CSV table of C-alpha atoms in Angstrom, one decimal:
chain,number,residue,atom,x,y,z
F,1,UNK,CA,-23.5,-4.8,11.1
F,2,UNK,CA,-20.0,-3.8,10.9
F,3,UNK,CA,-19.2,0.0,9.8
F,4,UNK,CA,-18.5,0.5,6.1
F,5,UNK,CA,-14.6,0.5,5.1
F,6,UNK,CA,-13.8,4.1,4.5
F,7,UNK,CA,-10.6,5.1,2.6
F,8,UNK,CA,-8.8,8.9,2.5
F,9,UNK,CA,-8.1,10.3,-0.7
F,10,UNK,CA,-6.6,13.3,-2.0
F,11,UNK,CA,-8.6,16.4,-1.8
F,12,UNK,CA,-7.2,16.7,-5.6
F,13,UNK,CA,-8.9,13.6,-6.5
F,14,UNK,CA,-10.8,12.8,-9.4
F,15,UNK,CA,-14.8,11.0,-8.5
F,16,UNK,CA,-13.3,7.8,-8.7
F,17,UNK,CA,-15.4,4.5,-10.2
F,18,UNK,CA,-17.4,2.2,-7.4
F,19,UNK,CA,-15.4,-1.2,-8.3
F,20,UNK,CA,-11.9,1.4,-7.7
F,21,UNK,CA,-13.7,2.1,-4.5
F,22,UNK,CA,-14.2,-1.8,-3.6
F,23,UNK,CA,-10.7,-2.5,-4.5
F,24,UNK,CA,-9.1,0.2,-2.2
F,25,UNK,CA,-11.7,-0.5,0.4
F,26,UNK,CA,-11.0,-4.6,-0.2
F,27,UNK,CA,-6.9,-3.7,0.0
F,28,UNK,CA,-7.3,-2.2,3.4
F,29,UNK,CA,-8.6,-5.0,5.0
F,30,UNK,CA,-6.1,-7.3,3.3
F,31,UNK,CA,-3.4,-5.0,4.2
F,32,UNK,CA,-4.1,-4.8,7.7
F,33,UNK,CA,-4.5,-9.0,8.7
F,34,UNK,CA,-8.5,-7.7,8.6
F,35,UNK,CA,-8.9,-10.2,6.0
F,36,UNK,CA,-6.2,-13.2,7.5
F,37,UNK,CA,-3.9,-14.8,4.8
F,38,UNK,CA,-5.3,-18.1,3.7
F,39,UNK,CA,-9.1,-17.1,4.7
F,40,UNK,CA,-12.2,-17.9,2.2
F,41,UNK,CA,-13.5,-15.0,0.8
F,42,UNK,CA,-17.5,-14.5,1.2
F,43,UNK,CA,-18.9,-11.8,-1.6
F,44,UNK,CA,-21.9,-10.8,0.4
F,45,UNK,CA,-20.1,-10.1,3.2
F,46,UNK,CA,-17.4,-7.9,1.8
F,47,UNK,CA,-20.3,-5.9,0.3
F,48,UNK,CA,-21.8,-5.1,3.3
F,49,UNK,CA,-18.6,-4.0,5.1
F,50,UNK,CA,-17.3,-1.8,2.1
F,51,UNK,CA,-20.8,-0.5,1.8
F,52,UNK,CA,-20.6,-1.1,-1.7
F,53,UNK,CA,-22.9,-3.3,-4.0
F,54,UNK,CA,-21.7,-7.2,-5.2
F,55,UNK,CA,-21.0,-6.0,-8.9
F,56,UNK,CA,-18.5,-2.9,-7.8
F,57,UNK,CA,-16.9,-5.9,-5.1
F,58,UNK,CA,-17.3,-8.6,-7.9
F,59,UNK,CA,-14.7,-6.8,-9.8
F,60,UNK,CA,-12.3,-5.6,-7.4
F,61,UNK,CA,-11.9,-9.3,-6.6
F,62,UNK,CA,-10.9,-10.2,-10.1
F,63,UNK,CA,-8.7,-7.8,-10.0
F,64,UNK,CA,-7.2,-9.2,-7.0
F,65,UNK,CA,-7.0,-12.4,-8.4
F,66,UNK,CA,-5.6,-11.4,-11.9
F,67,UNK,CA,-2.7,-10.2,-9.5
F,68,UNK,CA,-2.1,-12.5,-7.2
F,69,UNK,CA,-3.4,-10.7,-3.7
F,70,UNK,CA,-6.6,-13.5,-3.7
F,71,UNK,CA,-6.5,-17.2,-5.0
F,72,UNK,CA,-9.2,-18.7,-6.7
F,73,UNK,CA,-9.6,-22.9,-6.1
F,74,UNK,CA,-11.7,-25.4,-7.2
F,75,UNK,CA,-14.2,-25.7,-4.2
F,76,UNK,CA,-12.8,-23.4,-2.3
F,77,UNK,CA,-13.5,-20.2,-3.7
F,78,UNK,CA,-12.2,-17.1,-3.3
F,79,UNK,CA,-9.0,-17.2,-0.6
F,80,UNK,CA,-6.4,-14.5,0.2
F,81,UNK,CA,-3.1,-15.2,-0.6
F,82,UNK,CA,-0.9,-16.6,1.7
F,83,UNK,CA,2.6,-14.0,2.7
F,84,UNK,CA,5.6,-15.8,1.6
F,85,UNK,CA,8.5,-15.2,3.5
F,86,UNK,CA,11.3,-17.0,1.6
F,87,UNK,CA,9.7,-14.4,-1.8
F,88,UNK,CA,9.5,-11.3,0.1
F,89,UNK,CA,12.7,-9.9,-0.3
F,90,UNK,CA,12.2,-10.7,-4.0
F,91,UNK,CA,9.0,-8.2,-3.4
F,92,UNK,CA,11.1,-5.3,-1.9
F,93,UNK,CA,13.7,-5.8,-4.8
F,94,UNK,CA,11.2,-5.5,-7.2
F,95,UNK,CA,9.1,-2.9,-6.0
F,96,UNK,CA,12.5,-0.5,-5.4
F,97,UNK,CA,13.1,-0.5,-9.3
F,98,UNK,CA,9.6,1.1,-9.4
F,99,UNK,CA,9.4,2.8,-6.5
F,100,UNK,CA,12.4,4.8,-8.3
F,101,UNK,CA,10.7,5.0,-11.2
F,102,UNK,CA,7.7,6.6,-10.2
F,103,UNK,CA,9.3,9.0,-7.6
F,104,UNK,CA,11.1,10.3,-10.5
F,105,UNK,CA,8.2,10.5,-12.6
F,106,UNK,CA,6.1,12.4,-9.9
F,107,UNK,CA,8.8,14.7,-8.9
F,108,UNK,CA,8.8,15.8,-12.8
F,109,UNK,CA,4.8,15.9,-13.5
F,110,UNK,CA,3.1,16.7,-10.0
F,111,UNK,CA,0.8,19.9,-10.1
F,112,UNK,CA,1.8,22.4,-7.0
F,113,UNK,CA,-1.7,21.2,-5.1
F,114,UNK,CA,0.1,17.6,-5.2
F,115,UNK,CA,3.6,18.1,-3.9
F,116,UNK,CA,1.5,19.9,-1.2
F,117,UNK,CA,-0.4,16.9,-0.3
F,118,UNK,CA,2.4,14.6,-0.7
F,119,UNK,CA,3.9,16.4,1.7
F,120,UNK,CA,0.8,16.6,4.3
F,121,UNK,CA,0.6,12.9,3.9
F,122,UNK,CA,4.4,12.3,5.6
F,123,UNK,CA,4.4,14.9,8.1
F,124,UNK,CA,0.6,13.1,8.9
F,125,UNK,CA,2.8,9.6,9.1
F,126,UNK,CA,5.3,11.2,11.4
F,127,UNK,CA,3.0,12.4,13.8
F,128,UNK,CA,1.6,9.5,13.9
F,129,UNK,CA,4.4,7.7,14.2
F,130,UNK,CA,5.8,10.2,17.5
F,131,UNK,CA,2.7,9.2,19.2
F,132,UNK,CA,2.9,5.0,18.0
F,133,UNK,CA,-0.5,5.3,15.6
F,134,UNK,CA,0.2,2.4,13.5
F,135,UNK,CA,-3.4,2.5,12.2
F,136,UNK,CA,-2.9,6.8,11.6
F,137,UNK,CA,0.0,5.9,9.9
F,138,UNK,CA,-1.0,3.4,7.8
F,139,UNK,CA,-3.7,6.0,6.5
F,140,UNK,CA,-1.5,8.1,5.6
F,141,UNK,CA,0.9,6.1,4.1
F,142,UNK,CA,-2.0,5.0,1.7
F,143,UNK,CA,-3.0,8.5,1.0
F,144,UNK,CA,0.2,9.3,0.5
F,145,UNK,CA,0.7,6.4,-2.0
F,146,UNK,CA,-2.5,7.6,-3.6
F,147,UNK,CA,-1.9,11.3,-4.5
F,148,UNK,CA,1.6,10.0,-5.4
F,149,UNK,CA,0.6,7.5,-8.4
F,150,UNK,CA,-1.9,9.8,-9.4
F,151,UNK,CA,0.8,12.7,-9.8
F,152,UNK,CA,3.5,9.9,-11.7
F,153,UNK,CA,0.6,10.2,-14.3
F,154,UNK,CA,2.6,6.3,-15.3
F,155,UNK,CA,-0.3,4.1,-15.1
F,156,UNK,CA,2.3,1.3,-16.1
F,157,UNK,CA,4.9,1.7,-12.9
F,158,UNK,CA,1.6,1.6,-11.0
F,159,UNK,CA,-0.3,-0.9,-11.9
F,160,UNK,CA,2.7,-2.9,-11.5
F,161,UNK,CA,3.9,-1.9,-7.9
F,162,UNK,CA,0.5,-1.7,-6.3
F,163,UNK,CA,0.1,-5.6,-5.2
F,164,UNK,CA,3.7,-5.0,-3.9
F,165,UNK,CA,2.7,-2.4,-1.9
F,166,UNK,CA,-0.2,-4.3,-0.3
F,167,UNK,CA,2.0,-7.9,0.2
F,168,UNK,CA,4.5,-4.9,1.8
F,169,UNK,CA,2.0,-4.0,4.1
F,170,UNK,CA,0.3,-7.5,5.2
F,171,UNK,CA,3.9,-8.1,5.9
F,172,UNK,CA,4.2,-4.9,8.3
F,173,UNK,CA,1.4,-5.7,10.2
F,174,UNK,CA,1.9,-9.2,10.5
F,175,UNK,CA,5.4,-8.4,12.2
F,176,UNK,CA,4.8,-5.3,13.1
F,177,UNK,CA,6.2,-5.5,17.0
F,178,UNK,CA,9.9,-6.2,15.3
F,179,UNK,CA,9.4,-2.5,13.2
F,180,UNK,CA,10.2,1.0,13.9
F,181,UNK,CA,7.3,3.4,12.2
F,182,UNK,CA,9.6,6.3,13.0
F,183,UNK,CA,12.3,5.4,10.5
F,184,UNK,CA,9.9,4.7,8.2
F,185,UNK,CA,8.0,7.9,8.7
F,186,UNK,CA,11.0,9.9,7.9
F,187,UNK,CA,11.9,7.9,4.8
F,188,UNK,CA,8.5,9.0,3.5
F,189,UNK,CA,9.3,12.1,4.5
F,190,UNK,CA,12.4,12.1,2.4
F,191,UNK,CA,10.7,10.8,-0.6
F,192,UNK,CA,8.2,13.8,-0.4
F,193,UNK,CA,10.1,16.6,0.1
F,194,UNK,CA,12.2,15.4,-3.1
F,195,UNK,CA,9.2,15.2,-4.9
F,196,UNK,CA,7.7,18.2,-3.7
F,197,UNK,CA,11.3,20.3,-5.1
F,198,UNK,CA,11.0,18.7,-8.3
F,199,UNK,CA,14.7,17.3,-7.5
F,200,UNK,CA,14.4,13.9,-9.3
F,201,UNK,CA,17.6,12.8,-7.8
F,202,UNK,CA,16.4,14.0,-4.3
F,203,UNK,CA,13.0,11.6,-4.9
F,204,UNK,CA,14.7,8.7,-6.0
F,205,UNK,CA,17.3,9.2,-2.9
F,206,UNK,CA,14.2,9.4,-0.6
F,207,UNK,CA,12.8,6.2,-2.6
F,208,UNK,CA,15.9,4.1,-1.9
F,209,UNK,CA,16.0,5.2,1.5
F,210,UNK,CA,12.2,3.9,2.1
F,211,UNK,CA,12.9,0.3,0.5
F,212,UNK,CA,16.3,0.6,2.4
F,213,UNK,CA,14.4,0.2,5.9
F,214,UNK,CA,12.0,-2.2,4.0
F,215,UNK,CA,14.8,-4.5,3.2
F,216,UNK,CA,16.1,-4.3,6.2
F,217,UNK,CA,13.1,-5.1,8.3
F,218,UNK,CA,12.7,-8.1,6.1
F,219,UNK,CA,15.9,-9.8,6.6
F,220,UNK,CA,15.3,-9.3,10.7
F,221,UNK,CA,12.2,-10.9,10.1
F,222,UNK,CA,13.8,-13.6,8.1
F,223,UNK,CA,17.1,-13.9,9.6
F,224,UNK,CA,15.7,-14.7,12.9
């Protein structure tokens, strides 16, 4: 029996709902190629490596299809989506506009205890990346991501950039060996310490930078 998916949050965090649970638990294993674009989805087993019942799992899944990250077909089932090269630049372009959006947001509305851990999130992804943790870093990077919606406090900008931020990251790790986490590691870094200032212009610089490297590992990948 495989261990249960466990996934960091804030120390700030609110108890958060089993099915939100599922879902970030779920999202991990898309994210990191645990869950291989294209493969059939089995209910039962997603419970038992999450930990979580079928109900809380049931719903994450929905919510996975009602945004494209799983597929549902005819005698199929359940499949995860496929990563689309030719769209993914359309992905980073997209997901900059919000990106900006809610580092602006979160650099005007995050509590003190928040632009701390936003900050312990990207020095965490920095020494992870100065010792080439990809998997430390990738933690991070979703903590990071975590404390920073919450602090945005706009559900909308979220909602909407999340499955962007997961086709971002099956992307990663399915090309990770043509990357360089350091780079990105100090983007985030960026992004945080604007955020942490309450310099809205200093969090949307740091934003720009991040989908900057994004965009620019995407077209090597592309480009090839």
């Amino acid at each position: 029996m495989a261990a249960p998916i466990t996934v960091p949050a804030p120390a700030s965090a609110p108890k958060r709902r089993a099915a939100d649970m599922a879902y970030d638990a779920i999202e991990t294993l898309l994210s990191t190629l645990q869950l291989e674009p294209g493969s059939q989805i089995v209910e039962a087993e997603l419970a038992e490596r999450t930990g979580l019942g079928r109900t809380p799992v049931r719903e994450a899944l929905m919510r996975m299809v009602s945004i494209g990250l799983v597929v549902q077909q005819a005698r199929r089932g359940l499949l995860v989506s496929t990563i689309d090269l030719a769209d993914h630049l359309d992905v980073v372009q997209t997901r900059r506009v919000l990106e900006q959006l809610i580092a602006t947001c979160s650099a005007r509305r995050a509590t003190a205890p928040q632009r701390k851990e936003i900050v312990r999130c990207a020095e965490q992804m920095v020494e992870a990346a100065a010792r080439g943790d990809l998997d430390g870093y990738m933690r991070a990077d979703h903590a990071l991501d975590l404390v920073n919606h919450q602090a945005s406090h706009n559900d909308s900008a979220v909602k909407a950039v999340t499955p962007l931020i997961v086709q971002c990251r099956r992307f990663w790790y399915a090309y990770q060996h043509q990357g360089e986490i350091v780079e990105g590691a100090n983007a985030h870094l960026e992004l945080a310490q604007g955020i942490a200032t309450g310099d809205e212009a200093a969090a949307t610089a740091g934003a720009d930078r991040l989908m900057d490297y994004l965009e620019r590992f995407a077209r090597k990948i592309i480009d090839r």
